[in-house]
Short mmCIF file of C-alpha atoms in Angstrom, two decimals:
data_model
loop_
_atom_site.label_atom_id
_atom_site.label_comp_id
_atom_site.label_asym_id
_atom_site.label_seq_id
_atom_site.Cartn_x
_atom_site.Cartn_y
_atom_site.Cartn_z
CA MET A 1 117.77 93.26 74.11
CA LYS A 2 114.51 95.04 74.95
CA LYS A 3 114.59 98.80 74.54
CA ILE A 4 113.02 101.07 77.17
CA LEU A 5 112.36 104.64 76.20
CA LEU A 6 113.95 107.16 78.56
CA PRO A 7 110.67 108.96 79.39
CA THR A 8 109.16 105.61 80.40
CA LEU A 9 112.18 104.76 82.52
CA ALA A 10 112.02 108.16 84.21
CA LEU A 11 108.36 107.60 85.05
CA LEU A 12 109.07 104.17 86.50
CA LEU A 13 111.85 105.56 88.66
CA ALA A 14 109.61 108.36 89.89
CA LEU A 15 106.89 105.90 90.90
CA ALA A 16 109.23 103.44 92.59
CA PRO A 17 109.32 103.76 96.41
CA THR A 18 112.58 105.03 97.83
CA ALA A 19 114.47 102.90 100.33
CA ALA A 20 113.22 103.56 103.86
CA SER A 21 115.58 104.63 106.63
CA ALA A 22 115.39 105.65 110.27
CA ASP A 23 115.85 109.27 109.22
CA ASP A 24 112.44 109.23 107.51
CA LEU A 25 110.53 109.17 110.80
CA ILE A 26 109.07 112.56 111.72
CA ARG A 27 107.01 111.56 114.78
CA GLU A 28 107.51 108.48 116.91
CA PRO A 29 104.49 106.29 117.76
CA TYR A 30 102.00 107.87 120.16
CA LEU A 31 98.51 107.10 121.44
CA GLN A 32 95.08 108.46 120.64
CA LEU A 33 91.59 107.15 121.39
CA GLY A 34 90.40 107.22 117.79
CA ASN A 35 86.77 107.06 116.76
CA ALA A 36 85.46 105.27 119.85
CA PRO A 37 81.70 105.17 120.50
CA LEU A 38 80.22 106.53 123.69
CA PHE A 39 79.09 104.04 126.33
CA GLY A 40 75.75 102.50 125.42
CA TYR A 41 76.38 102.44 121.68
CA PRO A 42 77.49 99.43 119.60
CA GLY A 43 81.19 98.74 119.96
CA ALA A 44 81.48 100.25 123.43
CA GLU A 45 81.33 96.86 125.14
CA THR A 46 85.12 96.80 124.82
CA ASP A 47 87.80 99.48 124.61
CA GLN A 48 90.16 100.51 121.83
CA ILE A 49 93.34 102.52 121.24
CA ARG A 50 94.88 104.06 118.15
CA VAL A 51 98.65 104.15 117.65
CA MET A 52 99.85 106.87 115.27
CA TRP A 53 103.21 107.89 113.81
CA GLN A 54 104.46 110.02 110.93
CA SER A 55 107.11 109.54 108.25
CA SER A 56 108.41 111.30 105.17
CA ASN A 57 108.34 107.96 103.32
CA ARG A 58 104.96 106.90 101.96
CA ASP A 59 105.68 103.14 101.84
CA VAL A 60 103.36 101.42 104.33
CA ASN A 61 105.22 98.12 103.89
CA GLN A 62 108.22 99.46 105.82
CA PHE A 63 106.32 99.04 109.11
CA ASP A 64 105.04 96.13 111.18
CA ALA A 65 102.72 96.50 114.17
CA TYR A 66 102.03 94.16 117.09
CA TYR A 67 100.28 94.17 120.46
CA ARG A 68 99.82 91.87 123.43
CA GLU A 69 98.27 91.87 126.86
CA SER A 70 100.85 92.76 129.48
CA GLY A 71 102.47 89.57 130.77
CA ASP A 72 101.91 87.58 127.59
CA LEU A 73 104.95 86.23 125.77
CA LEU A 74 103.57 86.19 122.24
CA TRP A 75 102.78 89.22 120.13
CA THR A 76 99.67 89.49 117.94
CA ALA A 77 100.32 91.03 114.55
CA ILE A 78 98.09 93.91 113.46
CA PRO A 79 97.63 93.38 109.72
CA ASP A 80 95.92 96.61 108.69
CA ILE A 81 98.18 99.67 108.90
CA GLU A 82 96.38 102.75 107.63
CA SER A 83 98.20 105.52 105.80
CA GLU A 84 97.24 109.08 104.93
CA ASP A 85 98.98 111.80 102.95
CA VAL A 86 98.50 114.76 105.30
CA ALA A 87 100.76 117.39 103.77
CA SER A 88 103.65 117.83 101.40
CA GLY A 89 106.20 115.21 102.42
CA ARG A 90 104.25 113.97 105.46
CA PHE A 91 102.48 110.65 105.75
CA ASN A 92 100.52 109.52 108.79
CA PHE A 93 100.43 105.84 109.68
CA SER A 94 98.16 104.29 112.29
CA VAL A 95 96.69 101.10 113.66
CA THR A 96 93.53 100.71 115.71
CA ILE A 97 93.63 98.01 118.38
CA ASP A 98 90.08 97.14 119.40
CA GLN A 99 88.20 94.60 121.50
CA LEU A 100 90.42 95.41 124.48
CA SER A 101 89.31 94.77 128.05
CA TYR A 102 88.61 97.87 130.11
CA ASP A 103 91.03 98.77 132.91
CA ASN A 104 93.74 96.46 131.65
CA THR A 105 97.36 96.91 130.60
CA TYR A 106 98.58 96.18 127.09
CA GLU A 107 101.80 96.62 125.16
CA TYR A 108 102.35 97.59 121.55
CA ARG A 109 105.35 97.43 119.26
CA ILE A 110 106.05 99.21 115.98
CA ASP A 111 108.93 97.89 113.89
CA ALA A 112 110.30 100.63 111.64
CA PRO A 113 113.40 100.78 109.43
CA GLY A 114 116.43 100.53 111.69
CA GLN A 115 114.50 100.89 114.94
CA THR A 116 111.75 99.42 117.09
CA PHE A 117 109.35 101.30 119.36
CA GLN A 118 107.65 99.57 122.27
CA SER A 119 105.47 100.94 125.04
CA SER A 120 102.55 100.02 127.29
CA PHE A 121 99.24 101.64 128.13
CA ARG A 122 96.24 101.10 130.37
CA THR A 123 92.75 101.11 128.89
CA ARG A 124 89.93 103.28 130.18
CA LEU A 125 87.79 102.47 133.21
CA ASP A 126 84.67 100.43 132.53
CA PRO A 127 81.44 102.48 132.27
CA ALA A 128 80.18 100.83 135.47
CA ASP A 129 83.42 101.48 137.36
CA THR A 130 83.05 104.12 140.06
CA SER A 131 86.75 104.16 140.96
CA PRO A 132 88.33 107.61 141.22
CA PHE A 133 90.84 108.64 138.59
CA THR A 134 93.18 111.55 137.93
CA PHE A 135 93.85 113.52 134.77
CA ALA A 136 95.87 116.57 133.79
CA ALA A 137 94.42 119.58 131.97
CA TYR A 138 96.38 122.43 130.44
CA GLY A 139 96.37 124.76 127.45
CA ASP A 140 98.36 127.47 125.66
CA SER A 141 101.02 124.87 125.95
CA LEU A 142 103.72 124.99 123.33
CA ASP A 143 105.86 127.65 121.73
CA PRO A 144 108.65 125.95 119.74
CA ASP A 145 111.02 128.68 120.93
CA HIS A 146 110.36 127.63 124.54
CA ALA A 147 110.01 123.87 124.17
CA GLY A 148 112.02 123.32 127.33
CA ASP A 149 109.39 125.03 129.48
CA PHE A 150 106.68 122.90 127.88
CA ASP A 151 108.66 119.74 128.48
CA ASP A 152 109.15 120.67 132.13
CA VAL A 153 105.36 120.79 132.51
CA VAL A 154 104.92 117.37 130.90
CA ALA A 155 107.73 115.97 133.05
CA GLN A 156 105.69 116.97 136.10
CA ILE A 157 102.66 115.21 134.62
CA ASN A 158 104.78 112.11 134.05
CA ARG A 159 105.65 112.11 137.74
CA SER A 160 101.99 112.34 138.71
CA ASP A 161 99.38 109.57 138.68
CA ALA A 162 97.43 111.17 135.80
CA ASP A 163 95.68 108.61 133.61
CA PHE A 164 95.31 110.95 130.63
CA ALA A 165 95.51 114.63 129.70
CA VAL A 166 92.98 117.09 128.31
CA LEU A 167 94.55 119.75 126.08
CA LEU A 168 92.52 122.95 126.31
CA GLY A 169 93.47 124.50 122.98
CA ASP A 170 96.28 126.58 121.49
CA ASN A 171 98.44 123.48 121.61
CA ALA A 172 100.98 124.65 119.01
CA TYR A 173 102.13 128.26 118.63
CA ASP A 174 102.14 130.43 116.68
CA HIS A 175 99.82 129.20 113.96
CA GLY A 176 99.19 125.50 114.51
CA THR A 177 101.25 124.42 111.51
CA HIS A 178 102.63 120.92 111.10
CA HIS A 179 106.04 122.33 111.98
CA ASP A 180 104.63 123.98 115.12
CA PHE A 181 103.19 120.65 116.24
CA ASP A 182 106.48 118.86 115.55
CA ALA A 183 107.99 120.39 118.68
CA ARG A 184 105.65 118.23 120.78
CA PHE A 185 107.12 115.13 119.14
CA ASP A 186 110.82 116.03 119.09
CA PRO A 187 112.65 113.54 121.35
CA ALA A 188 115.57 115.96 121.66
CA ALA A 189 113.58 119.08 122.57
CA SER A 190 110.63 117.41 124.35
CA PRO A 191 111.71 113.99 125.67
CA ALA A 192 109.19 114.00 128.51
CA ALA A 193 106.36 114.73 126.08
CA VAL A 194 107.42 111.92 123.75
CA GLU A 195 107.55 109.54 126.71
CA TRP A 196 104.10 110.65 127.93
CA MET A 197 102.38 110.35 124.56
CA SER A 198 103.79 106.88 123.94
CA GLY A 199 101.77 105.53 126.87
CA HIS A 200 98.91 108.00 127.49
CA VAL A 201 96.17 109.67 125.48
CA ASP A 202 96.00 113.43 125.03
CA TYR A 203 92.36 114.39 124.41
CA ALA A 204 92.87 117.59 122.45
CA GLY A 205 90.59 120.58 122.09
CA VAL A 206 91.15 123.00 119.24
CA GLY A 207 92.07 126.65 119.84
CA ASN A 208 92.20 129.77 117.71
CA HIS A 209 95.91 129.32 116.98
CA GLU A 210 95.27 125.89 115.47
CA MET A 211 92.57 127.39 113.25
CA ASP A 212 95.10 129.80 111.71
CA THR A 213 96.34 127.06 109.37
CA ASP A 214 93.90 125.51 106.87
CA LYS A 215 91.06 125.76 109.38
CA GLY A 216 92.84 123.38 111.74
CA GLN A 217 93.98 120.72 109.27
CA PRO A 218 97.34 120.08 111.02
CA PHE A 219 95.43 119.74 114.32
CA ARG A 220 93.11 117.14 112.79
CA SER A 221 96.09 115.31 111.31
CA THR A 222 97.85 115.22 114.68
CA TYR A 223 94.96 114.06 116.86
CA ALA A 224 92.43 111.27 116.26
CA ASN A 225 89.35 112.33 118.19
CA PRO A 226 85.98 110.56 118.13
CA ILE A 227 83.76 111.63 115.23
CA PRO A 228 80.24 111.91 116.70
CA LYS A 229 77.28 110.62 114.70
CA ALA A 230 73.95 111.09 116.47
CA GLY A 231 72.26 107.81 117.31
CA VAL A 232 75.16 105.76 115.95
CA ASN A 233 78.05 106.37 118.32
CA ALA A 234 77.03 109.54 120.18
CA HIS A 235 74.01 111.35 121.58
CA ALA A 236 74.41 114.34 119.27
CA GLU A 237 76.58 115.67 116.48
CA PRO A 238 77.64 119.16 115.39
CA SER A 239 76.02 120.88 112.45
CA ALA A 240 77.58 120.67 109.01
CA ASP A 241 79.22 124.05 109.64
CA PHE A 242 81.65 122.52 112.14
CA TYR A 243 84.32 119.85 111.93
CA PRO A 244 83.14 116.87 114.03
CA GLU A 245 86.68 116.23 115.31
CA HIS A 246 86.55 119.67 116.94
CA ASN A 247 83.33 118.85 118.83
CA PHE A 248 83.44 115.45 120.48
CA SER A 249 82.83 113.55 123.71
CA PHE A 250 84.56 110.62 125.34
CA ASP A 251 83.83 108.45 128.36
CA TYR A 252 86.07 107.38 131.20
CA GLY A 253 84.51 105.35 134.02
CA MET A 254 81.15 106.27 135.50
#
C-alpha cells in the first residue's frame, strides 16, 4: 500500500475543484458588445456579441456554450470559454461570438450545472444602413433597497421597441461594489432587467459612484466595453491616465 502524507493529501484536496451546482451561479448569462472595432477598421466587416455570466465556482469545464442563426436546427459549439477571477469568490465566464451578419437574429445557449439558459438577440445595423432605430438612455438607475422601482423602469423598456440601452453612469448605488451590481442581475428582485440583458446590450458609462470601489473595478468586471486603440480599432484612445473601458465608442448603423 502506498503511503500519502497528510499534508500532501490536504494540498491535493484544496486544489481539487469542488462539484458544481446550480447554486453556484451568481449572474445569469447576459449580453455585451465586447471589444468590437469601429466601422472602417479590420474586423468590422461583420458583427460580434459577447455573452457573460458569473459563478462562485472557478471550474470552466462545468459550462458548454452554443449559438445558431435563428431558424437553424443545429447548434454550433463555442469551444473557447474565457474565465477571469474578478474578486474573492467571483469568477466571470464569457464567450465571444464573431463573424455574425449585421441586422440578423441569432440564438445562444449556455449549459450550466442543473440548468440551461437560452435567448436570442439581433445584431447591430450595418454601417451603410440608414434605417431608423430606437434606444433607451437612463442613469442613476439602481439602489438595491429600491430594486423594484428600477425593475419597473426596465419593464417599460422591455415593452418598447428599443434596440439597446445606454447607461449614463451611477448604475449601482451606493458605491458600485460587486454586491451593488448584483441587484441588476437578481431574477427575483429584477426579473425584467434579467430578461432585458439576456437579449439586449447595455452600453454602460461609468459614474462617480462606480469609481468609489477600486477605481471602478466592479464596473469593468460587469461590462465589456470596447477598448480603443488609435489606428487599430478606433480613431483615438484615452491617455494612460484613464481606463480605456471608461472612454469608448461604438457604432450602430449610419
